[in-house]
Coordinates of C-alpha atoms in Angstrom, one line a residue:
Chain A
M20 CA 0.0 0.0 0.0
A21 CA 1.3 3.5 -0.9
N22 CA -0.3 6.8 0.0
G23 CA 0.2 9.9 -2.0
F24 CA -1.1 13.1 -3.4
F25 CA -3.1 13.9 -6.5
T26 CA -2.7 17.6 -7.1
D27 CA -5.4 18.7 -9.5
T28 CA -4.1 22.1 -10.8
S29 CA -7.3 22.9 -12.6
L30 CA -8.9 23.4 -9.1
C31 CA -6.0 25.4 -7.6
I32 CA -6.9 29.0 -6.8
G33 CA -3.4 30.0 -5.6
C34 CA -4.4 30.8 -2.0
K35 CA -1.2 29.2 -0.6
A36 CA -3.0 27.7 2.4
C37 CA -1.0 24.5 1.7
E38 CA 2.3 26.4 2.0
V39 CA 1.2 28.0 5.3
A40 CA -0.3 24.8 6.7
C41 CA 3.0 22.9 5.8
K42 CA 5.1 25.6 7.5
Q43 CA 3.0 25.6 10.6
W44 CA 2.6 21.9 11.1
N45 CA 6.3 21.1 10.4
Q46 CA 7.5 24.2 12.2
L47 CA 9.6 25.3 9.2
P48 CA 11.4 28.6 9.5
D49 CA 10.7 31.4 7.1
D50 CA 12.7 31.7 3.9
G51 CA 13.5 35.3 4.3
Y52 CA 11.0 37.8 2.9
H53 CA 11.6 38.7 -0.8
F54 CA 9.6 40.2 -3.5
T55 CA 10.5 38.4 -6.7
G56 CA 8.2 40.2 -9.2
M57 CA 7.3 36.9 -10.7
S58 CA 3.5 37.1 -10.6
Y59 CA 2.4 36.2 -7.0
D60 CA 5.2 33.7 -6.5
N61 CA 7.7 34.9 -3.8
T62 CA 8.8 31.4 -2.8
L63 CA 10.2 30.5 -6.2
H64 CA 11.0 26.9 -5.6
L65 CA 10.8 23.9 -3.3
G66 CA 13.7 23.8 -0.9
A67 CA 15.0 22.9 2.5
S68 CA 12.4 25.1 4.3
T69 CA 9.7 25.1 1.5
W70 CA 8.0 21.8 1.2
R71 CA 4.9 23.0 -0.7
H72 CA 5.3 25.7 -3.3
V73 CA 2.5 27.3 -5.3
S74 CA 3.5 28.5 -8.8
F75 CA 1.7 31.2 -10.7
I76 CA 1.7 31.2 -14.4
E77 CA 0.2 34.1 -16.4
R78 CA -0.3 32.8 -19.9
P79 CA -0.9 35.0 -22.9
V80 CA -3.0 32.0 -24.2
A81 CA -6.6 31.2 -23.6
L82 CA -7.6 28.0 -21.8
N83 CA -10.0 25.9 -23.8
G84 CA -13.5 26.3 -22.6
Q85 CA -12.8 29.8 -21.1
D86 CA -13.9 33.0 -22.7
A87 CA -11.4 35.6 -21.3
G88 CA -9.5 36.7 -24.3
A89 CA -5.8 35.7 -24.9
F90 CA -5.1 35.1 -21.2
S91 CA -5.3 32.4 -18.6
W92 CA -4.1 31.8 -15.1
L93 CA -2.4 28.5 -14.2
M94 CA -1.7 27.8 -10.6
S95 CA -0.2 24.7 -9.2
S96 CA 0.9 23.5 -5.8
D97 CA 4.2 21.7 -6.2
V98 CA 5.5 19.2 -3.7
C99 CA 8.0 16.3 -3.4
K100 CA 6.8 13.6 -5.8
H101 CA 7.7 10.6 -3.6
C102 CA 8.8 8.8 -6.8
A103 CA 8.4 5.0 -7.0
R104 CA 12.1 5.0 -7.9
A105 CA 13.5 8.0 -6.0
G106 CA 16.8 9.5 -7.1
C107 CA 17.5 10.9 -3.7
L108 CA 16.9 7.6 -1.9
E109 CA 19.0 5.6 -4.4
N110 CA 21.9 8.0 -4.2
C111 CA 21.9 8.4 -0.4
P112 CA 25.2 6.9 0.8
T113 CA 24.2 6.7 4.5
G114 CA 20.8 5.1 4.3
A115 CA 19.3 8.3 5.9
I116 CA 16.7 8.4 3.2
I117 CA 14.2 5.5 3.5
R118 CA 10.9 4.3 2.1
T119 CA 8.3 4.4 4.9
E120 CA 5.5 2.0 5.6
F121 CA 3.2 4.5 3.8
G122 CA 5.3 4.3 0.6
S123 CA 6.6 7.8 1.0
V124 CA 10.3 8.8 0.9
Y125 CA 11.6 10.2 4.2
V126 CA 14.9 11.7 5.3
Q127 CA 15.9 10.7 8.8
P128 CA 17.5 13.9 10.2
D129 CA 19.5 12.0 12.8
I130 CA 21.3 10.0 10.2
C131 CA 21.8 12.5 7.4
N132 CA 25.4 13.8 7.4
G133 CA 24.9 16.5 4.8
C134 CA 26.8 15.0 1.9
G135 CA 24.6 16.7 -0.7
Y136 CA 24.4 13.8 -3.1
C137 CA 20.6 13.6 -2.9
V138 CA 20.4 17.2 -4.0
A139 CA 22.2 16.4 -7.3
G140 CA 20.2 13.2 -7.6
C141 CA 16.7 14.6 -7.6
P142 CA 15.5 15.1 -11.2
F143 CA 12.8 17.5 -10.0
G144 CA 15.1 19.8 -7.9
V145 CA 13.0 19.1 -4.8
I146 CA 15.3 18.1 -1.9
D147 CA 17.9 20.7 -0.8
R148 CA 20.5 21.2 1.9
S149 CA 19.7 23.6 4.7
P150 CA 22.3 26.4 4.9
D151 CA 22.7 26.0 8.6
D152 CA 24.2 22.6 9.2
G153 CA 24.0 21.3 5.6
R154 CA 21.5 18.5 6.3
A155 CA 19.0 17.7 3.5
W156 CA 15.3 18.3 4.0
K157 CA 12.1 17.8 2.0
C158 CA 8.4 17.0 2.3
T159 CA 7.8 14.0 4.6
L160 CA 4.3 13.4 3.3
C161 CA 3.5 14.3 6.9
Y162 CA 5.0 11.0 8.2
D163 CA 4.2 12.0 11.8
R164 CA 0.5 12.8 11.0
Q165 CA 0.1 9.6 9.0
K166 CA 1.4 7.6 11.9
D167 CA -1.5 9.0 13.9
G168 CA -4.0 8.2 11.1
M169 CA -4.3 11.8 10.0
H170 CA -4.1 13.4 6.5
P171 CA -1.1 15.6 5.6
A172 CA -1.5 19.2 6.7
C173 CA -1.5 20.7 3.1
A174 CA -4.3 18.3 1.9
K175 CA -6.3 19.1 5.0
A176 CA -6.0 22.8 4.5
C177 CA -6.7 22.9 0.8
P178 CA -10.1 24.7 0.4
T179 CA -10.8 23.5 -3.2
E180 CA -9.6 19.9 -2.8
S181 CA -7.0 20.6 -5.4
I182 CA -4.7 18.6 -3.2
K183 CA -6.2 15.1 -2.7
F184 CA -4.6 12.6 -0.3
G185 CA -5.2 8.9 -0.3
E186 CA -4.1 5.6 -1.6
V187 CA -2.3 6.0 -4.9
E188 CA -4.4 3.4 -6.7
E189 CA -7.6 5.1 -5.6
L190 CA -6.2 8.5 -6.5
K191 CA -5.4 7.3 -10.0
R192 CA -9.1 6.3 -10.5
V193 CA -10.2 9.7 -9.3
A194 CA -7.7 11.5 -11.5
K195 CA -8.7 9.6 -14.6
D196 CA -12.3 10.4 -14.1
R197 CA -11.4 14.0 -13.5
V198 CA -9.5 14.2 -16.8
E199 CA -12.4 12.7 -18.6
K200 CA -14.8 15.1 -17.1
L201 CA -12.6 18.1 -18.0
H202 CA -12.3 16.9 -21.5
Q203 CA -16.1 16.7 -21.7
Q204 CA -16.3 20.2 -20.4
G205 CA -14.1 21.4 -23.2
V206 CA -10.8 21.7 -21.3
T207 CA -9.0 19.4 -23.7
E208 CA -5.6 20.4 -22.5
A209 CA -5.9 18.5 -19.2
Y210 CA -3.7 15.5 -18.8
L211 CA -2.0 13.5 -15.9
Y212 CA 1.7 14.0 -15.2
G213 CA 3.6 11.0 -13.7
E214 CA 0.6 9.0 -12.7
D215 CA 2.2 5.6 -13.5
A216 CA 5.3 3.9 -14.8
R217 CA 4.0 3.8 -18.3
S218 CA 3.6 7.6 -18.6
Q219 CA 6.9 8.3 -16.8
P220 CA 9.2 5.3 -17.1
G221 CA 12.2 7.2 -15.7
T222 CA 10.7 7.4 -12.2
A223 CA 8.5 4.3 -12.4
G224 CA 5.6 6.7 -11.6
L225 CA 5.1 9.3 -8.9
N226 CA 3.2 8.8 -5.6
A227 CA 2.4 12.5 -5.8
F228 CA 1.2 13.1 -9.3
F229 CA -0.5 16.0 -11.0
L230 CA -3.2 17.1 -13.4
L231 CA -1.7 19.8 -15.7
L232 CA -3.1 22.1 -18.3
D233 CA 0.0 23.0 -20.2
R234 CA 3.4 21.4 -21.0
P235 CA 5.4 20.4 -17.8
E236 CA 8.1 23.0 -18.6
V237 CA 5.5 25.7 -17.9
Y238 CA 5.3 24.5 -14.3
N239 CA 9.1 24.1 -14.0
L240 CA 8.6 20.3 -14.2
P241 CA 10.9 18.1 -16.3
P242 CA 9.1 16.7 -19.4
D243 CA 10.8 13.3 -19.1
P244 CA 12.6 12.9 -15.7
E245 CA 14.9 10.0 -15.1
V246 CA 16.2 8.6 -11.9
P247 CA 20.0 9.1 -12.4
T248 CA 20.8 5.6 -11.1
L249 CA 18.9 4.1 -14.1
K250 CA 22.1 4.4 -16.1
G251 CA 24.3 3.3 -13.2
S252 CA 25.3 -0.2 -14.4
K253 CA 26.3 1.1 -17.9
S254 CA 28.5 3.8 -16.2
W255 CA 30.1 1.2 -14.0
I256 CA 30.8 -1.1 -16.9
S257 CA 32.5 1.8 -18.7
A258 CA 34.6 2.4 -15.5
G259 CA 35.5 -1.3 -15.4
L260 CA 36.6 -1.3 -19.0
A261 CA 38.7 1.8 -18.6
A262 CA 40.3 0.4 -15.4
I263 CA 41.3 -2.7 -17.4
G264 CA 42.8 -0.5 -20.0
V265 CA 44.8 1.5 -17.4
T266 CA 46.0 -1.8 -15.8
A267 CA 47.2 -3.0 -19.1
L268 CA 48.9 0.3 -19.8
A269 CA 50.7 0.3 -16.4
F270 CA 52.1 -3.2 -17.1
V271 CA 53.1 -2.4 -20.7
S272 CA 54.8 0.9 -19.6
V273 CA 56.7 -0.8 -16.8
V274 CA 57.8 -3.8 -19.0
L275 CA 58.9 -1.5 -21.9
G276 CA 60.6 0.9 -19.5
N277 CA 62.5 -2.0 -17.9
R278 CA 63.4 -3.6 -21.3
S279 CA 64.4 -0.4 -23.2
E280 CA 67.0 0.4 -20.5
K281 CA 68.4 -3.1 -20.7
E282 CA 68.9 -2.8 -24.5
S283 CA 70.6 0.6 -24.3
S284 CA 72.9 -0.5 -21.4
Chain B
M81 CA 3.8 48.1 16.6
S82 CA 1.9 46.1 19.1
E83 CA 3.2 45.5 22.6
K84 CA 3.3 41.7 22.1
L85 CA 5.3 41.7 18.9
P86 CA 8.7 42.5 20.3
A87 CA 8.4 39.6 22.7
L88 CA 7.6 37.3 19.8
N89 CA 10.4 38.8 17.6
A90 CA 12.8 38.3 20.4
V91 CA 12.5 34.6 19.8
D92 CA 13.3 35.4 16.2
D93 CA 13.8 31.8 14.9
G94 CA 11.8 32.5 11.8
R95 CA 8.8 30.7 13.2
N96 CA 7.3 33.2 15.6
I97 CA 6.6 30.5 18.1
D98 CA 6.8 31.6 21.7
P99 CA 8.6 28.7 23.4
R100 CA 6.6 29.4 26.6
L101 CA 3.4 28.6 24.7
G102 CA 4.4 26.1 22.0
A103 CA 6.8 23.2 21.9
L104 CA 9.2 22.9 19.0
L105 CA 8.6 19.3 18.1
G106 CA 7.8 19.5 14.4
E107 CA 9.7 17.6 11.7
A108 CA 11.7 20.7 10.8
A109 CA 12.0 22.1 14.3
Q110 CA 15.8 21.4 14.1
Q111 CA 16.3 23.8 11.2
T112 CA 18.0 27.0 12.2
P113 CA 17.0 29.8 9.8
L114 CA 19.6 32.2 8.4
A115 CA 18.9 35.8 7.7
T116 CA 19.1 35.6 3.9
K117 CA 18.5 32.4 2.2
H118 CA 17.7 33.3 -1.3
D119 CA 20.2 34.5 -3.8
T120 CA 19.2 38.2 -4.1
E121 CA 21.0 38.6 -7.4
L122 CA 18.7 35.9 -8.9
H123 CA 15.7 37.9 -7.7
A124 CA 17.0 41.1 -9.3
K125 CA 17.2 39.1 -12.6
T126 CA 13.8 37.6 -12.4
F127 CA 12.3 41.0 -11.5
G128 CA 13.4 42.2 -14.9
N129 CA 11.0 39.7 -16.6
V130 CA 7.5 40.8 -17.4
P131 CA 5.8 37.4 -16.9
S132 CA 2.9 37.7 -19.3
R133 CA 5.2 38.9 -22.1
Q134 CA 7.2 35.7 -21.9
S135 CA 7.7 34.1 -25.3
W136 CA 5.1 31.3 -25.4
T137 CA 6.8 29.4 -28.1
S138 CA 9.1 27.5 -25.6
P139 CA 8.0 28.7 -22.2
T140 CA 9.7 27.9 -18.9
Y141 CA 8.9 29.0 -15.4
Y142 CA 10.3 32.5 -15.7
D143 CA 13.6 30.8 -16.6
H144 CA 14.0 30.0 -13.0
P145 CA 16.3 27.0 -12.4
M146 CA 14.4 23.7 -12.4
L147 CA 17.1 21.8 -10.5
H148 CA 19.0 22.7 -7.4
Q149 CA 22.6 23.0 -8.5
P150 CA 25.1 20.7 -6.8
V151 CA 25.9 22.0 -3.4
W152 CA 29.4 20.7 -3.1
V153 CA 32.3 23.1 -2.5
W154 CA 35.8 23.3 -4.0
S155 CA 37.1 20.4 -2.0
I156 CA 35.1 17.9 -4.2
P157 CA 36.8 18.7 -7.5
A158 CA 40.1 18.9 -5.6
Y159 CA 39.4 15.4 -4.3
F160 CA 38.8 14.2 -7.9
Y161 CA 42.3 15.3 -8.7
V162 CA 44.0 14.1 -5.5
G163 CA 42.2 10.7 -5.6
G164 CA 43.1 10.4 -9.3
V165 CA 46.8 10.9 -8.6
A166 CA 46.8 8.6 -5.5
G167 CA 44.7 5.8 -7.1
V168 CA 46.3 5.5 -10.5
G169 CA 49.7 6.1 -8.9
A170 CA 49.1 3.0 -6.7
M171 CA 48.4 0.9 -9.8
L172 CA 51.6 2.0 -11.5
G173 CA 53.5 1.2 -8.4
A174 CA 51.8 -2.2 -8.2
A175 CA 52.8 -3.0 -11.8
A176 CA 56.4 -1.9 -11.1
Q177 CA 56.4 -4.1 -7.9
L178 CA 55.2 -7.2 -9.8
V179 CA 57.4 -6.7 -12.9
A180 CA 60.6 -5.1 -11.7
P181 CA 60.7 -4.9 -7.9
E182 CA 64.5 -4.4 -7.8
A183 CA 65.1 -2.1 -10.8
M184 CA 62.1 0.1 -9.9
Q185 CA 62.3 -0.1 -6.1
S186 CA 62.2 3.7 -5.6
L187 CA 59.1 4.1 -7.9
V188 CA 57.3 1.3 -5.9
I189 CA 58.1 3.0 -2.5
R190 CA 57.2 6.5 -3.7
S191 CA 53.9 5.3 -5.2
R192 CA 53.0 3.7 -1.9
W193 CA 53.6 7.0 0.0
V194 CA 51.8 9.0 -2.6
A195 CA 48.9 6.6 -2.3
M196 CA 48.9 6.8 1.5
V197 CA 49.1 10.6 1.8
G198 CA 46.7 11.0 -1.2
G199 CA 44.2 8.7 0.5
A200 CA 44.3 10.6 3.7
M201 CA 44.0 13.9 1.9
S202 CA 41.0 12.5 0.0
S203 CA 39.2 11.6 3.2
A204 CA 40.0 15.0 4.6
L205 CA 38.7 16.8 1.5
L206 CA 35.5 14.8 1.5
I207 CA 34.8 15.2 5.2
Y208 CA 35.4 19.0 4.9
D209 CA 32.5 19.1 2.4
L210 CA 30.0 17.4 4.7
G211 CA 27.3 19.4 6.4
R212 CA 27.8 17.4 9.6
P213 CA 31.5 16.3 9.4
E214 CA 31.3 14.4 12.7
R215 CA 28.9 12.0 11.1
F216 CA 31.3 10.9 8.3
L217 CA 31.3 7.3 9.5
H218 CA 27.6 7.2 8.7
M219 CA 28.8 6.6 5.1
L220 CA 29.8 3.1 6.2
R221 CA 26.6 2.2 8.1
V222 CA 25.2 0.6 4.9
F223 CA 26.5 -1.2 1.9
R224 CA 24.5 0.1 -1.0
V225 CA 25.6 -1.0 -4.5
R226 CA 23.2 1.5 -6.1
S227 CA 24.7 4.6 -4.5
P228 CA 28.0 5.5 -6.2
M229 CA 28.9 7.6 -3.2
N230 CA 28.5 4.7 -0.8
M231 CA 30.5 2.5 -3.0
G232 CA 33.1 5.2 -3.2
S233 CA 33.3 5.5 0.5
W234 CA 34.0 1.8 0.8
I235 CA 36.6 1.9 -2.0
L236 CA 38.3 4.9 -0.4
T237 CA 38.4 3.2 3.0
G238 CA 39.9 0.0 1.6
F239 CA 42.3 1.9 -0.6
S240 CA 43.6 4.1 2.3
S241 CA 44.0 1.1 4.6
A242 CA 45.9 -1.0 2.0
A243 CA 48.1 1.9 0.8
G244 CA 48.9 2.8 4.4
A245 CA 49.8 -0.8 5.2
A246 CA 51.9 -1.0 2.1
A247 CA 53.9 2.1 2.9
I248 CA 54.4 1.4 6.7
L249 CA 54.8 -2.4 6.9
P250 CA 58.3 -2.5 5.2
F251 CA 59.6 -0.6 8.3
G252 CA 58.5 -3.5 10.5
P253 CA 60.1 -7.0 10.8
R254 CA 61.2 -8.8 7.6
L255 CA 58.2 -11.1 8.0
F256 CA 55.9 -8.2 7.0
R257 CA 57.4 -7.6 3.6
P258 CA 55.2 -10.1 1.7
L259 CA 52.1 -8.7 3.4
A260 CA 53.2 -5.2 2.3
N261 CA 53.5 -6.4 -1.3
V262 CA 50.0 -7.9 -1.1
C263 CA 48.7 -4.6 0.2
G264 CA 50.5 -2.8 -2.6
V265 CA 48.6 -4.8 -5.2
V266 CA 45.3 -4.4 -3.4
A267 CA 45.9 -0.7 -3.2
G268 CA 46.6 -0.6 -7.0
V269 CA 43.3 -2.4 -7.8
L270 CA 41.2 -0.3 -5.4
G271 CA 43.1 2.8 -6.6
L272 CA 41.6 2.3 -10.1
G273 CA 38.2 2.0 -8.4
L274 CA 38.9 5.3 -6.6
S275 CA 39.9 7.1 -9.7
G276 CA 37.1 5.7 -11.8
Y277 CA 34.1 5.7 -9.5
T278 CA 34.2 9.5 -9.3
G279 CA 33.2 9.6 -13.0
V280 CA 30.2 7.3 -12.2
L281 CA 29.4 9.5 -9.2
L282 CA 29.1 12.6 -11.4
S283 CA 27.0 10.8 -14.1
Q284 CA 24.5 9.4 -11.5
T285 CA 23.0 12.9 -11.0
A286 CA 20.2 14.9 -12.6
V287 CA 22.8 17.5 -13.7
P288 CA 22.2 17.5 -17.5
L289 CA 25.8 17.8 -18.6
W290 CA 27.1 15.1 -16.2
H291 CA 24.1 12.7 -16.7
R292 CA 24.4 12.9 -20.4
S293 CA 28.1 11.8 -20.3
Y294 CA 27.5 8.7 -18.2
K295 CA 29.6 6.5 -20.5
I296 CA 32.5 8.9 -21.0
T297 CA 33.1 10.4 -17.5
P298 CA 34.5 7.2 -16.0
L299 CA 37.0 6.9 -18.9
L300 CA 37.8 10.6 -18.8
F301 CA 38.5 10.5 -15.0
L302 CA 40.7 7.4 -15.3
A303 CA 42.6 8.8 -18.2
S304 CA 43.0 12.1 -16.4
G305 CA 44.1 10.3 -13.3
T306 CA 46.7 8.4 -15.4
A307 CA 48.0 11.7 -16.8
A308 CA 48.0 13.3 -13.4
A309 CA 49.7 10.4 -11.6
A310 CA 52.5 10.3 -14.2
S311 CA 52.8 14.0 -14.1
F312 CA 53.2 13.9 -10.3
F313 CA 55.9 11.2 -10.5
E314 CA 57.8 13.5 -12.9
F315 CA 58.6 15.7 -9.9
F316 CA 60.6 12.9 -8.3
P317 CA 64.2 11.9 -9.1
L318 CA 63.8 8.6 -10.8
N319 CA 66.3 6.2 -12.4
E320 CA 66.2 5.9 -16.2
R321 CA 64.0 2.8 -16.4
E322 CA 61.5 4.3 -14.0
A323 CA 61.5 7.6 -15.9
S324 CA 60.9 5.8 -19.2
A325 CA 58.0 3.8 -17.7
V326 CA 56.4 6.9 -16.1
Q327 CA 56.8 9.0 -19.3
R328 CA 55.2 6.3 -21.5
F329 CA 52.4 5.8 -19.0
G330 CA 51.7 9.5 -18.9
L331 CA 51.9 10.1 -22.6
V332 CA 49.2 7.5 -23.4
G333 CA 47.2 8.9 -20.5
K334 CA 47.3 12.4 -21.9
I335 CA 46.3 11.3 -25.4
V336 CA 43.3 9.3 -24.1
E337 CA 42.5 12.2 -21.7
L338 CA 42.4 14.6 -24.7
A339 CA 40.3 12.1 -26.8
A340 CA 37.8 11.6 -23.9
T341 CA 37.6 15.4 -23.4
L342 CA 36.7 15.9 -27.1
A343 CA 34.3 13.0 -27.1
L344 CA 32.5 14.3 -24.0
E345 CA 32.3 17.8 -25.6
A346 CA 30.9 16.4 -28.8
N347 CA 28.3 14.3 -27.1
A348 CA 27.2 17.1 -24.8
G349 CA 27.2 19.5 -27.8
R350 CA 24.4 17.5 -29.5
V351 CA 22.1 19.5 -27.3
E352 CA 23.5 23.0 -27.5
R353 CA 22.4 24.2 -24.1
V354 CA 23.8 21.2 -22.4
G355 CA 27.3 21.7 -23.9
R356 CA 27.3 25.5 -23.6
P357 CA 29.1 25.7 -20.2
L358 CA 32.0 23.8 -21.7
K359 CA 32.5 26.7 -24.2
Q360 CA 31.5 29.8 -22.2
G361 CA 32.3 31.5 -18.9
F362 CA 34.7 30.4 -16.2
S363 CA 34.0 26.7 -16.7
G364 CA 34.7 27.0 -20.4
F365 CA 37.9 28.7 -19.7
L366 CA 39.0 25.9 -17.4
W367 CA 37.8 23.2 -19.8
N368 CA 39.6 24.7 -22.8
G369 CA 42.7 25.5 -20.7
A370 CA 42.9 21.9 -19.7
K371 CA 42.9 20.9 -23.4
V372 CA 45.7 23.3 -24.2
L373 CA 47.8 22.3 -21.1
T374 CA 47.3 18.6 -22.0
I375 CA 48.5 19.1 -25.6
A376 CA 51.5 21.2 -24.4
S377 CA 52.5 18.5 -21.8
A378 CA 52.1 15.7 -24.4
L379 CA 54.2 17.5 -27.0
L380 CA 56.9 18.2 -24.4
S381 CA 57.0 14.5 -23.6
L382 CA 57.4 13.6 -27.2
L383 CA 60.6 15.7 -27.5
P384 CA 63.8 13.7 -26.9
G385 CA 65.7 14.0 -23.6
K386 CA 65.0 13.0 -20.0
S387 CA 66.6 15.9 -18.2
R388 CA 65.3 16.9 -14.8
P389 CA 64.0 20.4 -15.8
K390 CA 62.2 19.0 -18.8
R391 CA 60.5 16.3 -16.7
V392 CA 59.5 18.9 -14.1
A393 CA 58.0 21.1 -16.8
E394 CA 56.1 18.1 -18.2
G395 CA 54.9 17.4 -14.7
I396 CA 53.7 20.9 -14.0
L397 CA 51.8 21.2 -17.3
G398 CA 50.2 17.7 -16.9
S399 CA 49.2 18.3 -13.3
A400 CA 47.6 21.7 -14.2
A401 CA 45.8 20.1 -17.1
S402 CA 44.2 17.4 -14.9
A403 CA 43.3 19.9 -12.1
C404 CA 41.7 22.3 -14.6
L405 CA 39.8 19.5 -16.2
R406 CA 38.3 18.4 -12.8
F407 CA 37.3 21.9 -11.8
G408 CA 36.2 22.7 -15.3
I409 CA 33.7 19.8 -15.5
Y410 CA 32.5 20.5 -12.0
Y411 CA 31.7 24.2 -12.7
A412 CA 30.3 23.4 -16.1
G413 CA 27.9 20.8 -14.5
K414 CA 26.8 23.4 -12.0
A415 CA 26.1 25.9 -14.7
S416 CA 24.1 23.3 -16.8
A417 CA 22.0 22.6 -13.7
R418 CA 21.2 26.3 -13.3
D419 CA 19.9 26.4 -16.8
P420 CA 16.4 25.0 -16.9
R421 CA 16.4 24.8 -20.7
A422 CA 19.4 22.5 -20.7
S423 CA 17.4 19.9 -18.8
F424 CA 14.2 20.5 -20.8
E425 CA 15.8 20.4 -24.2
Q426 CA 17.9 17.4 -23.4
Q427 CA 14.9 15.4 -22.2
R428 CA 12.8 16.5 -25.2
A429 CA 15.7 15.5 -27.5
S430 CA 16.0 12.1 -25.9
V431 CA 12.2 11.5 -26.1
A432 CA 12.4 12.4 -29.8
E433 CA 15.4 10.1 -30.3
S434 CA 13.7 7.1 -28.7
A435 CA 10.5 7.9 -30.6
S436 CA 12.3 7.8 -33.9
V437 CA 13.9 4.5 -32.9
D438 CA 10.4 3.1 -32.2
V439 CA 9.3 4.1 -35.6
A440 CA 12.3 2.5 -37.3

C-alpha cells in the first residue's frame, strides 16, 4: 500500500493555504522575505524550508472552454513527488533516506550527514541542503501525522480539494475520471503527469502526481525525468573497461621501460 | 507596533513560536534559519522579466532553475584530482612491484607513499564538504551498491588502509614484507576504483551535462588520473628505467584524456544548451585551458631527452591540465544545472530520439 497526493491544478486558486499549513505543522522557519516580481510567487521553488510551493503562471494564451481573451491563469501547488524509484533515496550513501511503511520517501534527520548527493540526484530539484548545518530536508508526506492516522496538513488545509490525499491506486481512478470530465467540459488540455510507470518510465511513476493544463516545462517540471541511477550499471561497466585499460597500460609501460633500458645499457 | 510583537520577535527563529506557549517538536524544528536564504542577485534578474510577455513558443517558469545546482564546494573537484593521482599512482606502483621490484624499487616505494598521503588527503577533503562532518562514519553504516557515493566510501576506506599498510609495513620485521606487497597490489586495484568511481558519481546525478556523459566520464576520469599520476611522478628523481615507464604511461594517459575530453564535448554539444558551459564562462575557460595544457604537456614528452627540468616542466603542465579538467567539468555541471532549458531540451531530444527508434 502506498499513500500519495493527487494535485489537480485545474482546481488550484493560488491561496497558498497549503504552504502555510505545511510551514505551521512542520515548524519550518521562514525563507526570508523577498519580492520576486514573478507574478504572485515569492517562494520560487521547493527547498529545505519550503515543502509546498504554489507556482503562478500568467499565460498569454486562452484556456479551452474559457472566454477571457488571450489570457489564462495557471496555478499549481508543487510538492515532493515521492517517486516509485526515487533519485535521492537511491543516491543516499548513508541510508538516511528511507521508504516508509506508507510508501513515502523520508529523510531521517538524525542519520543525514549532509553530503549533498541527494540534491544532485533529484530530477525535480526538490530536496535541498539547509544552509545552517547542511543536512537535507524535504516533504515527509507528513509522516508524523500519517502515523497517527491523519491526513497531511496541506491536503487538510486545501479549500478547493485541489490537493487530494489517499491511496495511490484510488487517487489514479479519481484522477482519470477528472481528466475525462474536464475533456467533456471542453478543457481538452488536461492530462495527468507522472501517474504511472507507463507515462513516466524514468521514475516508475510518482506517488504524488499532477493534473496539468500545459506542458510540464511551464510549471518548471521536467518533461521526461529520469532517476539518475537508471544508467548506473552502464556507467560502472564503462569504468571497469577503462580500469582494465589502465592496468594493461601500467604493465606495458613498466615492462617496456624495464626492457628499453636493458637494450641501451 | 503592538506590545506583544517585540516579545515574539525576540525569539526570532523565523517561526514566531513563543517557546513558553508552543513546543518545537515538528519535523523541521531542528532547522536554524539564516537571515538571507535566497540569492538576491537571482531575484534582481527575475524581477526584470515581465511574466505575461514571456515568449510562449518555448515557455519555462520565468527561466528560474528547475534543479538545485550541486551544493558541493571546491574540495570535491580537488578530491577528484588528488584521488586520481593517488589511485592510478598506486596501480603504476603495483605494476612496477610485480614486474621489476628491484630495478624500480624507488618508484614502488614512492607510489605507496603518494597513495597513503593522497588517500588521507582525499578523506579530509570529503569530510570537509559534509554538512555534519562528525557523522562521516555514517557513510559506512550501509553497503548500498546502487549509490556510487556509498561504493566510493568503501573503496576509499579499503584503498587508504591498503596503501597505508603497504607504505608502513616495510619498516617492520622482515616477516611483514610479503604482506606489504600484497597490500600494494590491493591498493593498486582499489586505486583504479577510486579514480574511476568519481566519474560514475558525477554521471549518476540529474545534472544534464554530467548525466548525459554517463559512459564517458569514468573513462575521462581514469585517463585524467593516469596523466595526473604520471605528471606527479615526474617531480621525483627517478632512475632511467622508471622515468621511461612513467613517461610512456603519462603520454598515453594524456592522449586518451584529450580524446575523452573531445568525445564528452561532442556528445554534450548535440544538445547545444547542455554543452554550452564547456564553451563559455569560467567553466569553459578551465575546460579549454585543460585541453591546451594537456596538448602542451604531451608535445613536451614527445621531445627527446629526459633531463630533470624537462621532466618537471612536463609534470607541471600535466598536473595543471588534470586539475583544470576536474574543476572545469565541476563548474560546467553546476552551470548546466542552473539552466532549466538545458534539462528541458535534453529530455525533449531524448524523447524524440527514442520515438524515432520506435518508428524505425
